[in-house]
Structure formats: C-alpha cells, structure tokens
Tab-separated table of C-alpha atoms and ligand atoms in Angstrom:
chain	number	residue	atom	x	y	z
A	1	UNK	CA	0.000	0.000	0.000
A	2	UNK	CA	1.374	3.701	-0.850
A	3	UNK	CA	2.142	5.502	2.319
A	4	UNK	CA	-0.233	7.874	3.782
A	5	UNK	CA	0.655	11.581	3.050
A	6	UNK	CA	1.786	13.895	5.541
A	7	UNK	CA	1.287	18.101	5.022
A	8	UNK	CA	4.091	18.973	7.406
A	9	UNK	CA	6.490	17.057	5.179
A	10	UNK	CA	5.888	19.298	2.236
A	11	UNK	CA	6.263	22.619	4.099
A	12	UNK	CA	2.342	23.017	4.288
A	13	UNK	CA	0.853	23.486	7.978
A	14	UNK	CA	-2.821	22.807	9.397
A	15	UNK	CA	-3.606	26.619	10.265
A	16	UNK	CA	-1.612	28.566	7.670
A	17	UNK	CA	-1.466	26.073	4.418
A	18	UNK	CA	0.672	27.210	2.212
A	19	UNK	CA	1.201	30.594	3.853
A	20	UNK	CA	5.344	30.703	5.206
A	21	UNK	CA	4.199	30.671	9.327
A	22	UNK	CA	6.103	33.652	11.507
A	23	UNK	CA	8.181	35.003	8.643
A	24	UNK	CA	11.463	37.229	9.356
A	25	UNK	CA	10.923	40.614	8.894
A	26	UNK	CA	13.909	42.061	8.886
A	27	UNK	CA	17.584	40.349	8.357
A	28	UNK	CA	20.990	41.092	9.966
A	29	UNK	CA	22.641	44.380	10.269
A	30	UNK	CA	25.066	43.200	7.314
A	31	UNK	CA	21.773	43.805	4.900
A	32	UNK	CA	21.393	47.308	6.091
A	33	UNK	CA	21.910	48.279	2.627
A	34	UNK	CA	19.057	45.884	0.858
A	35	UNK	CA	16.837	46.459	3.739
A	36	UNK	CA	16.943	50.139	4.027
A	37	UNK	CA	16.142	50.466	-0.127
A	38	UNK	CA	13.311	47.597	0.220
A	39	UNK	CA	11.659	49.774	3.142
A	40	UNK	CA	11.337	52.937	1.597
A	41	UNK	CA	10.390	51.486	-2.240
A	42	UNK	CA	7.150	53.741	-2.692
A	43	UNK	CA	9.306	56.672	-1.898
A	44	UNK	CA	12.488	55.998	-4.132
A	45	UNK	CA	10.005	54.855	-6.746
A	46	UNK	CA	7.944	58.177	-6.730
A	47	UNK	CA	10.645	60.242	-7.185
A	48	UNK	CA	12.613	58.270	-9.216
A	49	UNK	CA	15.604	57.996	-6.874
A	50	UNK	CA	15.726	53.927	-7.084
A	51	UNK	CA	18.072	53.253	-9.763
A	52	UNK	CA	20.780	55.576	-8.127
A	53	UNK	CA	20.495	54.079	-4.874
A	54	UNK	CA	20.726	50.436	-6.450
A	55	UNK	CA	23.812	51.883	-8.015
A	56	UNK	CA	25.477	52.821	-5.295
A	57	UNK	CA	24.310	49.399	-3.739
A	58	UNK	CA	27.803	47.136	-1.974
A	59	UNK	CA	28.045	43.735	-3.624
A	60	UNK	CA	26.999	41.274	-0.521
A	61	UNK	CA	27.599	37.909	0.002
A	62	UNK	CA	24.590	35.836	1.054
A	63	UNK	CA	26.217	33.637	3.091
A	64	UNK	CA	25.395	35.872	6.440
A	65	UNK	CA	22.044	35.009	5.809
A	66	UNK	CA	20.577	32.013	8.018
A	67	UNK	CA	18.150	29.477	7.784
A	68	UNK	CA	14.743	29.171	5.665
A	69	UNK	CA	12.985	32.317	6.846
A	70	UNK	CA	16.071	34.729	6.338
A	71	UNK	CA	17.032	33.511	2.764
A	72	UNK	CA	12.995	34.095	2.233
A	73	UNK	CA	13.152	37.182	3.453
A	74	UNK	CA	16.093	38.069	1.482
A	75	UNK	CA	14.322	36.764	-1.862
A	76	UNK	CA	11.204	39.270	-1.095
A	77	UNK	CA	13.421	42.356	-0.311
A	78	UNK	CA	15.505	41.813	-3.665
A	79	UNK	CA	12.285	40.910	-5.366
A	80	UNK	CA	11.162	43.927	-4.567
A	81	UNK	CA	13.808	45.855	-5.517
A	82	UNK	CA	14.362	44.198	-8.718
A	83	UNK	CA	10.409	44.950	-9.590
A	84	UNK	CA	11.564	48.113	-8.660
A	85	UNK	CA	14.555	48.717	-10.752
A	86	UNK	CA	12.636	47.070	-13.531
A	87	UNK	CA	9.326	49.080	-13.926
A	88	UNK	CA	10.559	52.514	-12.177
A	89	UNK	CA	9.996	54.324	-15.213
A	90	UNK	CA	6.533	52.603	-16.328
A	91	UNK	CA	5.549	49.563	-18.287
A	92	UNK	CA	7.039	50.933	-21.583
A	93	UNK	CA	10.285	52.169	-20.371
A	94	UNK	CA	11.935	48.814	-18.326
A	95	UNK	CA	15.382	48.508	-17.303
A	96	UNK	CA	17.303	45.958	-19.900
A	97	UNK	CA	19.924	44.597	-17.222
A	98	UNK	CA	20.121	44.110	-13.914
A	99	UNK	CA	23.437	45.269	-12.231
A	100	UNK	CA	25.706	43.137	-10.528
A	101	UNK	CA	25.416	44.030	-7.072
A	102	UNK	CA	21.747	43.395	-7.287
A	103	UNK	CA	21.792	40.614	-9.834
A	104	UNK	CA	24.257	38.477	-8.293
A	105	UNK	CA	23.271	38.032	-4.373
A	106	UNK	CA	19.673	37.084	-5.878
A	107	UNK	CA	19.984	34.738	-8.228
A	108	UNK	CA	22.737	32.987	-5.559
A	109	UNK	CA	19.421	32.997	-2.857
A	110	UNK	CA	16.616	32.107	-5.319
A	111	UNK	CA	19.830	29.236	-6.272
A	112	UNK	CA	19.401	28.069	-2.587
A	113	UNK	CA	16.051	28.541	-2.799
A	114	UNK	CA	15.531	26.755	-5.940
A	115	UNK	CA	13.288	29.312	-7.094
A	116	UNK	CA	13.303	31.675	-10.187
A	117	UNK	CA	15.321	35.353	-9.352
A	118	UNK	CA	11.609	37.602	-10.031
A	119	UNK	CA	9.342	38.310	-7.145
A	120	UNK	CA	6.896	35.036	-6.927
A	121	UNK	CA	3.567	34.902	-5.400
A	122	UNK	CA	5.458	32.825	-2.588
A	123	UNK	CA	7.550	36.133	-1.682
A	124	UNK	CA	4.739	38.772	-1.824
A	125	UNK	CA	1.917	37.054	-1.165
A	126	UNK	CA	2.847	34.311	1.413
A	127	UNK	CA	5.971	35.494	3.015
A	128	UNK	CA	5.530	39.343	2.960
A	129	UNK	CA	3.313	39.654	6.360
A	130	UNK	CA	3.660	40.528	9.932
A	131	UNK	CA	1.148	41.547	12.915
A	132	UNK	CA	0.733	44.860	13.887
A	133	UNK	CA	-0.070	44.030	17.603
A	134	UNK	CA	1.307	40.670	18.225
A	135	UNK	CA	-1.233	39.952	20.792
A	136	UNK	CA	-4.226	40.439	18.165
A	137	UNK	CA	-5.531	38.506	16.081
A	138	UNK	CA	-4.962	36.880	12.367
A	139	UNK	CA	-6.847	39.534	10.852
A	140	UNK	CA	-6.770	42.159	8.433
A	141	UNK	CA	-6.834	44.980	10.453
A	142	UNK	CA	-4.154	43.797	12.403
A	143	UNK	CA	-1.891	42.667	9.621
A	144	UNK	CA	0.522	44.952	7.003
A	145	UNK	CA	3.011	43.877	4.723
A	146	UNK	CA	6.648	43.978	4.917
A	147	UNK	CA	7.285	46.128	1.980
A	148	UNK	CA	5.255	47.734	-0.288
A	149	UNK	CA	4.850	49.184	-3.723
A	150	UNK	CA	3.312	52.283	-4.929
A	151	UNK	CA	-0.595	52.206	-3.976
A	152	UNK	CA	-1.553	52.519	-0.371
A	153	UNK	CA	-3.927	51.105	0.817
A	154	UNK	CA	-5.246	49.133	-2.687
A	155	UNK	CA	-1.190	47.755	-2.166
A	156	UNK	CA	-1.807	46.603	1.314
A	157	UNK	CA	-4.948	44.981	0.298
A	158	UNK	CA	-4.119	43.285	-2.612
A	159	UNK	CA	-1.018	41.207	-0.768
A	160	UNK	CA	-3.377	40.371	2.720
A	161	UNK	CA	-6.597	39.643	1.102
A	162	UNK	CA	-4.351	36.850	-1.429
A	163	UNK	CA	-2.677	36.146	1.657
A	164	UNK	CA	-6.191	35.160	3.719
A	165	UNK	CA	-7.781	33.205	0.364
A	166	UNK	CA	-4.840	31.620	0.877
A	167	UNK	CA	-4.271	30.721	4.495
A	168	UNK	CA	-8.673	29.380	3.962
A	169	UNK	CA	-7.325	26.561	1.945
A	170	UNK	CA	-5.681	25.264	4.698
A	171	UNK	CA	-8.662	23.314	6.176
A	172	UNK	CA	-9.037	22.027	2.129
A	173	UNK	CA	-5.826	20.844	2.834
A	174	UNK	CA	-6.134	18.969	5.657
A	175	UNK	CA	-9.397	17.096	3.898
A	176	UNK	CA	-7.596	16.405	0.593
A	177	UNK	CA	-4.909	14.177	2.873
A	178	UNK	CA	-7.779	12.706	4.963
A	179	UNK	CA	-9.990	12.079	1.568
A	180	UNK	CA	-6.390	10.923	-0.192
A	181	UNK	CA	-4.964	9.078	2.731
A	182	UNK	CA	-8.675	7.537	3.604
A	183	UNK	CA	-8.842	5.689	0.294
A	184	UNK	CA	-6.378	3.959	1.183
A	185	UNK	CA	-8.104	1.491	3.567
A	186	UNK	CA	-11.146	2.525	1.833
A	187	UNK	CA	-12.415	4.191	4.573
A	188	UNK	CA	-15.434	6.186	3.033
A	189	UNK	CA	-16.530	7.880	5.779
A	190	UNK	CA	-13.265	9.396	5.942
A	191	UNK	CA	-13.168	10.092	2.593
A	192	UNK	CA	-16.624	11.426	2.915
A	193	UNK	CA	-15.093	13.816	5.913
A	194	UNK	CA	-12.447	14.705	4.053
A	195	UNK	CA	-14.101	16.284	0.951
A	196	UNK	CA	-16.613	18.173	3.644
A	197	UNK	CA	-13.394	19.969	4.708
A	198	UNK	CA	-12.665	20.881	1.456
A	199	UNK	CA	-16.219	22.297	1.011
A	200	UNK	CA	-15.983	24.145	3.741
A	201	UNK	CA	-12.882	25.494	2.551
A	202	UNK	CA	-13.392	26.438	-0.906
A	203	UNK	CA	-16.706	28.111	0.701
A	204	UNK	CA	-14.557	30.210	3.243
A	205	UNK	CA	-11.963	30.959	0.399
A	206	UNK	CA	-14.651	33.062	-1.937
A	207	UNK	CA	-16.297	34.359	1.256
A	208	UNK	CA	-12.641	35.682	2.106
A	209	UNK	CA	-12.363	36.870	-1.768
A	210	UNK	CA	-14.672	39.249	-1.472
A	211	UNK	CA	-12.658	41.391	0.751
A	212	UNK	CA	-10.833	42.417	-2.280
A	213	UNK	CA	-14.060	45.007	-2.990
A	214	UNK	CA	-13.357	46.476	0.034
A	215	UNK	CA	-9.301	47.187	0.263
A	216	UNK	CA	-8.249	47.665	-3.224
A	217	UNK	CA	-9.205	49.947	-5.737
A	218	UNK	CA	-9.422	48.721	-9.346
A	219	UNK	CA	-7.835	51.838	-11.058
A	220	UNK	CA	-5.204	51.795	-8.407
A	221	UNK	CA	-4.388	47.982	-9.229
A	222	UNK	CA	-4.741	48.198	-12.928
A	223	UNK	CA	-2.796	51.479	-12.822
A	224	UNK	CA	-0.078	50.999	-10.637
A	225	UNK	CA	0.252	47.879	-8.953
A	226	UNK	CA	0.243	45.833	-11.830
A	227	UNK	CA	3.031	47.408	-13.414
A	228	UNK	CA	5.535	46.351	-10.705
A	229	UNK	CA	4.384	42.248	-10.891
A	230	UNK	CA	5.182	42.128	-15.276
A	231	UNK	CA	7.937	39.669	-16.223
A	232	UNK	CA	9.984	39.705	-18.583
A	233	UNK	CA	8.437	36.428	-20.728
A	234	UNK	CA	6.573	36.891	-23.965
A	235	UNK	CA	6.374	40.466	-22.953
A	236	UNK	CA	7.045	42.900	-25.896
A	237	UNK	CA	8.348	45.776	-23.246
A	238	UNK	CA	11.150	43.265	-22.808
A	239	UNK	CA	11.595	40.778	-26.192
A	240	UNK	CA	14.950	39.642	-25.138
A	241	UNK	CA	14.035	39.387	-21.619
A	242	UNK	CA	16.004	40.566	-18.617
A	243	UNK	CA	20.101	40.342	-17.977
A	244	UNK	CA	21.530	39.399	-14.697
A	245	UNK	CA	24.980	41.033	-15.075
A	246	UNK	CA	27.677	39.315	-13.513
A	247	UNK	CA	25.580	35.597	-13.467
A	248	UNK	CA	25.039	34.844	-17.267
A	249	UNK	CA	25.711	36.459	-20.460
A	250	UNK	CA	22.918	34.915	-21.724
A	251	UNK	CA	19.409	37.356	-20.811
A	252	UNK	CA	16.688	35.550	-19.062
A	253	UNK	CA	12.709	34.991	-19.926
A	254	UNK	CA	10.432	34.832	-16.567
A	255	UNK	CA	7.109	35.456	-15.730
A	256	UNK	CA	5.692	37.905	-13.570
A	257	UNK	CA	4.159	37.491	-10.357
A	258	UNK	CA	0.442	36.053	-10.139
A	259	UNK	CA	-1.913	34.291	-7.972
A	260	UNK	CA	-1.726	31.451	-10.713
A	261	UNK	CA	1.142	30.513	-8.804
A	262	UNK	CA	-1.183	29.445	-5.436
A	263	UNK	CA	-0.282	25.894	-4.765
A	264	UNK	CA	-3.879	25.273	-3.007
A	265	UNK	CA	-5.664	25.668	-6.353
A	266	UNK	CA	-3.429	23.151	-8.201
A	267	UNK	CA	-4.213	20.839	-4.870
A	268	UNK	CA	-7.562	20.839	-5.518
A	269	UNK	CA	-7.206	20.290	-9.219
A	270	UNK	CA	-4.958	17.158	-8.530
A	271	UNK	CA	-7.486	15.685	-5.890
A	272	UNK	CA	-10.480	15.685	-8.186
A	273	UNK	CA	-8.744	15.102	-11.492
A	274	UNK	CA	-8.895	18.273	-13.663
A	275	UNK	CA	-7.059	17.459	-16.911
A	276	UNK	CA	-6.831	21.063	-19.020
A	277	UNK	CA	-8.835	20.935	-22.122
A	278	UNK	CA	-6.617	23.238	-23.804
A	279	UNK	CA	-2.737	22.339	-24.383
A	280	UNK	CA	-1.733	25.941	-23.850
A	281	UNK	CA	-3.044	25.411	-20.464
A	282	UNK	CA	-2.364	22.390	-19.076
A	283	UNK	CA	1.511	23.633	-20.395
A	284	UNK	CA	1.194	27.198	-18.073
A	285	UNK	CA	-0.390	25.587	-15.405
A	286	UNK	CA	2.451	22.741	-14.993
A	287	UNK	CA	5.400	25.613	-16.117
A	288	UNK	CA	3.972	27.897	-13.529
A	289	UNK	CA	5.264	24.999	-10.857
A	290	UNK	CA	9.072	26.071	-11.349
A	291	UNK	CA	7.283	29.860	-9.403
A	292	UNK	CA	6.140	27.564	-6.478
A	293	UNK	CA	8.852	26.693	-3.165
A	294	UNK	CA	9.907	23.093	-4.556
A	295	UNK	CA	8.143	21.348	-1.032
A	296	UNK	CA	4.674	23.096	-2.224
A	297	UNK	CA	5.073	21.809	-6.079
A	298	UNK	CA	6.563	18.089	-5.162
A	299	UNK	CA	2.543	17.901	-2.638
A	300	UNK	CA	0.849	18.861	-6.271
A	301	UNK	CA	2.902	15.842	-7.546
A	302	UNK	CA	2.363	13.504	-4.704
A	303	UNK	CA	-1.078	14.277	-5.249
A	304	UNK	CA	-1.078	13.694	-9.004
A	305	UNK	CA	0.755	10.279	-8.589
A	306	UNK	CA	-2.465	8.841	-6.770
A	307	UNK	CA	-4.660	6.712	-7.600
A	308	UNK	CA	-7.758	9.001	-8.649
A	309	UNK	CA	-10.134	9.682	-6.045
A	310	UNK	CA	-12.477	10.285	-9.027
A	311	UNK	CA	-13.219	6.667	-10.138
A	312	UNK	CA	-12.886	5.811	-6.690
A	313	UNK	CA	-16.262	7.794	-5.597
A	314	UNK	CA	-17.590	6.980	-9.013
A	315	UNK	CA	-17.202	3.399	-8.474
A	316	UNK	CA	-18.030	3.571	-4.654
A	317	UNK	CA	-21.526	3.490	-5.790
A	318	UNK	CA	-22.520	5.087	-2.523
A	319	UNK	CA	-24.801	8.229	-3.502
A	320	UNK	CA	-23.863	10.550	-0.731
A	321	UNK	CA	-20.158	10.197	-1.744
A	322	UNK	CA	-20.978	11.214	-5.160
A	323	UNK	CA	-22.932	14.280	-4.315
A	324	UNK	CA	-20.436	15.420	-1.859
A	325	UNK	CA	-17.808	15.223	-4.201
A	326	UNK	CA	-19.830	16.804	-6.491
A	327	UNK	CA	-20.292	19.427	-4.494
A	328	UNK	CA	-16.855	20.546	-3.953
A	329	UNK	CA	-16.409	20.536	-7.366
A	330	UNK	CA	-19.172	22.911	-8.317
A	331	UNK	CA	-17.528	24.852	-5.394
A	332	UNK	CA	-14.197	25.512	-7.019
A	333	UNK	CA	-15.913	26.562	-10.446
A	334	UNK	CA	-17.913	28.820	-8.398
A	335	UNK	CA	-14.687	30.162	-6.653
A	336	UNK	CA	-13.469	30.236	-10.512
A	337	UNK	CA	-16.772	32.438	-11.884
A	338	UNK	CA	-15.789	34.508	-8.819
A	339	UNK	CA	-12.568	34.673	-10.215
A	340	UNK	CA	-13.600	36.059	-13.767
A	341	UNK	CA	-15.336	38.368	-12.284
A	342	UNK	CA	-12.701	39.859	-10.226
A	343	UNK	CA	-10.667	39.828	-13.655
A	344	UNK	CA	-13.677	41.772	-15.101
A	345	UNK	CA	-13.114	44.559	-12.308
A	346	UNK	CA	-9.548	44.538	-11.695
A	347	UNK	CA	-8.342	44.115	-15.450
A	348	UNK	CA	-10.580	44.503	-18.286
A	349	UNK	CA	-13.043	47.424	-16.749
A	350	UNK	CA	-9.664	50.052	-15.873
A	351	UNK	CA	-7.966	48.236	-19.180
A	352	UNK	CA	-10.924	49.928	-21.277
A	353	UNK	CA	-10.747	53.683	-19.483
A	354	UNK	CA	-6.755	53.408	-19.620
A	355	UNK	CA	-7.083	52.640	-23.210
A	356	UNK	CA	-10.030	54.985	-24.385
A	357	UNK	CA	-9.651	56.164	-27.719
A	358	UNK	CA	-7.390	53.709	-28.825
A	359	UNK	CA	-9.015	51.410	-31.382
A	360	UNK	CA	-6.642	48.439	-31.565
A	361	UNK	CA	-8.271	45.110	-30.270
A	362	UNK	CA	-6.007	43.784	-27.532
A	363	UNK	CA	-7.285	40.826	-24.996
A	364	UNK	CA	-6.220	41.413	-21.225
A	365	UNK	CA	-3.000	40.341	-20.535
A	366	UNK	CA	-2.320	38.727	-17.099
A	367	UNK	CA	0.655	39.248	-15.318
A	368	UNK	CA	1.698	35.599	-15.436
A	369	UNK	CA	1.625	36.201	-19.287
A	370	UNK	CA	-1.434	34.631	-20.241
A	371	UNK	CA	-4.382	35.820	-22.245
A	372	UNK	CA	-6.887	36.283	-19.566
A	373	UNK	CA	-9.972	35.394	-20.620
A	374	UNK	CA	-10.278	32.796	-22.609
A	375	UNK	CA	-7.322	30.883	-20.431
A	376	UNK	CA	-9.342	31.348	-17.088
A	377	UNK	CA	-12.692	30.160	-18.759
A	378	UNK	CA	-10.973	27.421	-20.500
A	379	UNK	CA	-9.250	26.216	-16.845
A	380	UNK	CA	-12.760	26.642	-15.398
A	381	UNK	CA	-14.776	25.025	-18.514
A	382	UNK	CA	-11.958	22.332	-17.296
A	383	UNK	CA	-13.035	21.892	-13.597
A	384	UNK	CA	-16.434	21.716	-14.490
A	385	UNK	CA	-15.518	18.398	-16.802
A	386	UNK	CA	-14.799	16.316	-13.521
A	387	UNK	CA	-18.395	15.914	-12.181
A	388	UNK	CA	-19.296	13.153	-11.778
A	389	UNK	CA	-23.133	13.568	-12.386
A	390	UNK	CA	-22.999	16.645	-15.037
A	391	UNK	CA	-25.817	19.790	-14.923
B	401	HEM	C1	-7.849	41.406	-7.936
B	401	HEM	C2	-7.541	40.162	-7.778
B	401	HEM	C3	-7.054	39.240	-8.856
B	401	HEM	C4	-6.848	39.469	-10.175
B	401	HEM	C5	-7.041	40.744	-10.960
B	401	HEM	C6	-6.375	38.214	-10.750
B	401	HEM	C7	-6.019	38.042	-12.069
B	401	HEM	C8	-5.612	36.865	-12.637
B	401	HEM	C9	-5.196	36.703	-14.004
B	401	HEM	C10	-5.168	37.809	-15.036
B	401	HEM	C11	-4.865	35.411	-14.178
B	401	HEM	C12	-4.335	34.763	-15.453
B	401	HEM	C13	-2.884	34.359	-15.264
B	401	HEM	C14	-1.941	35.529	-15.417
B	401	HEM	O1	-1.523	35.783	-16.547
B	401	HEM	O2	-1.617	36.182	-14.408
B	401	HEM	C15	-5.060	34.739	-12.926
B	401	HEM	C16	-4.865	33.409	-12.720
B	401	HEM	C17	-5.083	32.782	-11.538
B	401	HEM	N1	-5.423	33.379	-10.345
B	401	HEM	FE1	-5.907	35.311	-10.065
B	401	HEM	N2	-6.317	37.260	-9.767
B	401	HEM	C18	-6.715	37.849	-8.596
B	401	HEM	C19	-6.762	37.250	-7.361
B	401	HEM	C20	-6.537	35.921	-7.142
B	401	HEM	C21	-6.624	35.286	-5.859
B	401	HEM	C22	-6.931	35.973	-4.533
B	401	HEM	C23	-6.387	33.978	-6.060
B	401	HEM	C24	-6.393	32.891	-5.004
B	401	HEM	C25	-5.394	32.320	-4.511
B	401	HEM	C26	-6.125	33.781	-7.474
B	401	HEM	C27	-5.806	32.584	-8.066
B	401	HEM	C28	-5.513	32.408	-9.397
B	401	HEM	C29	-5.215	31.123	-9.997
B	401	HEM	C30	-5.149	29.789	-9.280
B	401	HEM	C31	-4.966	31.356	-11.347
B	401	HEM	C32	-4.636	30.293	-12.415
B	401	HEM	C33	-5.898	29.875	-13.139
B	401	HEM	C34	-6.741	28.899	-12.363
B	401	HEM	O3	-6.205	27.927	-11.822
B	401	HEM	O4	-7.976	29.096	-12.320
B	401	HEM	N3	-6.234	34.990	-8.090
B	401	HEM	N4	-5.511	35.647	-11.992
C-alpha cells in the first residue's frame, strides 16, 4: 500500500497552508543596505531615486544570511527591488539589465532557494506579512506587509486579502490528505469527511475573496500595482528578456508574479482530477510549478501520482459520496466564476478607461503572461468536466 501523506512534510501546515508561518521581517545588520532600499520602495520609486540608490548598492555575500525564513526574506526584499529597478519608469520604459550588485546576491538565494530570481507569489503574497499588535488577532486589520509598492492602501490589500484566500485553503488541505490518505483502507466515511473539509474550505476561500471590494481599488491595481508584478516572458516591453549582469551572459525569460502561482488551487485540481482541455493550459499551469517553493510543487505531484479519487467515488456506488464530491467541485468553479469576475473589475473594466480612444483590439494580458480570458474560462470550462453527475 502507498504511504499515507503527511502536510508537514511538504512545508504546508494545518492553520496557515501554504502561507510561510512567523516570517522574518527584517535580516541582519550586514543587509542594512538591501533592507533600508526595500523599506522605503514607494518613496524611491515616486521620485525616481531607485536606480541611483541600487547603483550605489555594496556587492553582498549571502552567506550571512541564516536558515529558511532569512534567505525568504532576502528573496522578497531583492524581489522587490528588482520589480523596482525594472518598472521605475513605467511599463514601456523597463530597465534591460540588472546590475551586478543586485543581480548576483539574488539569483545565488533564489539558487538556494531553488526558485526563479523575479518576485513570486510565494515572496509577496505568502511570506511578505507581519502583525501589527502581536497579541491580536490573524486579521486584516491587524496585519501589514513587509514592503510595499506604490498604492496605499489598494497595495496593502491586494497582498493580505491573497494572503487570507490563501491561508482558507488550509482546512481544504487537511481534507484532501484525509480524503487521499482515507482511500487507502477505503475508509469512506473518511473520505466522505475529508471532501466536507474541502467544502468548507473552498466556501470560506470566496467568502474571504470578497474582501478584495473592500481594500483595493481597481484603477489603483490596474494602474499601478500591476506594473511592478510584469515579467519579462513573452512580454514585448522586454523581447529579449532581462540580464543578470555578472551571473550569465545569456538574458533571461520569466514570468511575472500572479496568484496562478497558489499551490492550493493546483491541490484541488490534482485531488479531483482536472485534466486542461486546452494544451496551452495544461503547459502554463504545470510551467507555472518552477514559481512555487519546490516542497509546495513536489505535494501537487504527490497528489497527481495517486490513484484518482475520481473513479474511486464513481465506483463507490454510494450516492452521498458522489454528491459530496460533487459538491466541492461545483464549489471551485464557483470560486473560478468569482474569479472572472474579479478579472472583469480589476483588469478589463480600468484596461478599457486606460485605453479609451485607442481602437486596436487587444485581450487582457495577465501578469503571469497569459491571455486572460479565454485561459481562465478554459481552466474553469476544465473543472467543471470532472463531475461526476454533469448539470
Ligand atoms: C484582484 C484580484 C485578482 C486578479 C485581478 C487576478 C487576475 C488573474 C489573471 C489575469 C490570471 C491569469 C494568469 C496571469 O496571466 O496572471 C489569474 C490566474 C489565476 N489566479 Fe488570479 N487574480 C486575482 C486574485 C486571485 C486570488 C486571490 C487567487 C487565489 C489564490 C487567485 C488565483 C488564481 C489562480 C489559481 C490562477 C490560475 C488559473 C486557475 O487555476 O484558475 N487569483 N488571476
């Protein structure tokens, strides 16, 4: 018999998921220089005083730097500053190269790392937190970010409401290994308990969505924010992609920062079965994987491996089994529809005002690099495939 999976060993906990638990916020005095530029990023990038202070930047080692949480920490401040560097002058004037002193200390941490040298959803999203009063409570008005970009409030927002869809999954969690791990001795009713985590879960996750209305502004993300998470694949602004001077002579194609890179979702996919419909999917979906901390992307493989829980309900012939499976799958196209519509408001609505006047058809462009629309509706055309008993 396989062996029963267990979250802990792949980095993922019971109360925060995939969310990095108690993260560093600030390193040793020896990164005085990153730190210092990282903290005060809205400011430098406003006036336009970023590139001279990354220029006058000390090449440092990152062998000061100690343990998980500090070479984390490290790979969100130079994200940061890199996204910085990059997209200080707007999305049609980027930086070409990357100078050494910034260049070289990250791609040495995202080498340790093994993770790509661009800022990932796993820096800004679930590393880039900390508690305003300790004593409170996991809650947005308690919480802020580490560093910021340009955008206030709609900045703060953006990271801690991703950051709280994210830490929801982590009851899903829990009931894909008891669903997974249940099948194993064909325990149904634990496999039955399992999936009514994941319910819950997805349920909480959209509930927790909607916070988004209330913290961020659309023009503010479409406007500003966006800008700083572009990458440097596919992307016109940057054909040749970027150059890490002093690492490779060779320029480098990644993609920017999204939410596509949320472990949880991919979780969910691999517990119920999801095969993409469309190749150019299924290919971003399991190329996106290399932008997730390798412990979160081997659980998505562990999961894969299984045998499918799919047939198994299917074939269980019990009734209740079916439906409640069924049920958490109509839940994650739901969370998906929520998802398009959040794409409506956030992208294509401020896309159409930026763009007024212009007459040149253009579909939204994520900033993972994918063509919005008809990728998202294809991924949740997708999800809806795996019911068991169809609409
Ligand atoms: C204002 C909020 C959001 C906007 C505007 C947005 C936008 C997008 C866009 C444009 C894509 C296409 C990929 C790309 O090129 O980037 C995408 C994909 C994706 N996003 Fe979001 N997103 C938002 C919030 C979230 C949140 C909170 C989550 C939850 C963790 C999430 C999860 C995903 C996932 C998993 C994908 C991959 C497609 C899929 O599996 O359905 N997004 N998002």
């Amino acid at each position: 018999m396989e062996p029963g999976i267990q979250l802990e060993s792949f980095h993922v906990s019971s109360t925060m998921g995939f969310v990095l638990d108690d993260p560093k916020t600030d390193l040793p005095e020896y990164y005085h220089p990153w730190m210092s530029i990282a903290m005060d990023l809205p400011h430098l990038i406003q006036t336009h005083q970023l590139w001279d202070r990354v220029h006058k930047m000390p090449l440092l080692s990152i062998t000061h730097l100690e343990g998980h949480r500090e070479q984390r920490l490290a790979h969100l401040a130079l994200g940061f500053i890199t996204m910085g560097y990059v997209w200080q002058e707007g999305e049609h004037q980027p930086v070409k190269t990357l100078p050494r002193q910034l260049a070289e200390p990250y791609c040495r941490v995202s080498e340790a790392l093994d993770m790509p040298p661009i800022l990932l959803y796993a820096d800004c999203v679930l590393a880039n937190w900390k508690l305003r009063d300790p004593a409170r409570p996991f809650e947005i008005e308690n919480m802020d970010t580490i560093f910021k970009f340009p955008g206030e409030e709609s900045c703060r927002g953006f990271f801690l409401v991703s950051l709280l869809v994210e830490q929801a999954a982590c009851t899903g969690m829990e009931g894909i290994v008891m669903a997974m791990n249940s099948m194993l001795t064909q325990d149904n009713r634990g496999v039955h308990d399992g999936l009514e985590m994941v319910n819950k879960s997805l349920l909480k996750m959209k509930e927790v969505f909607r916070l988004m209305r209330k913290h961020v502004e659309p023009n503010v993300f479409y406007g500003t924010l966006r800008i700083f998470f572009t990458g440097w694949k596919d992307n016109p602004a940057l054909p040749g992609g970027l150059l890490y001077e002093g690492v490779s002579t060779d320029s480098r194609q990644l993609r920017g920062g999204s939410a596509a890179q949320s472990s949880s979702i991919q979780c969910f996919d691999a517990l119920f079965g999801v095969k993409q419909m469309e190749a150019s999917a299924d290919s971003y979906l399991k190329d996106i994987r290399s932008y997730m901390p390798p412990a979160h992307r081997q659980l998505i493989e562990v999961l894969e491996s299984r045998k499918p829980l799919r047939s198994y309900v299917s074939n269980s012939g019990e009734q209740d089994l079916i439906d409640t499976y069924d049920k958490c799958v109509k839940a994650l196209v739901d969370l998906r529809c929520y998802h398009l519509q959040a794409v409506t408001s956030y992208v294509s609505a401020p896309s159409k005002t930026a763009y007024r006047g212009d007459p040149t058809p253009r579909e939204e462009k994520g900033t993972g690099g994918t063509n919005a629309f008809s990728f998202l509706k294809s991924v949740r055309d997708s999800t809806k495939n795996v019911l068991i008993k169809p609409e």
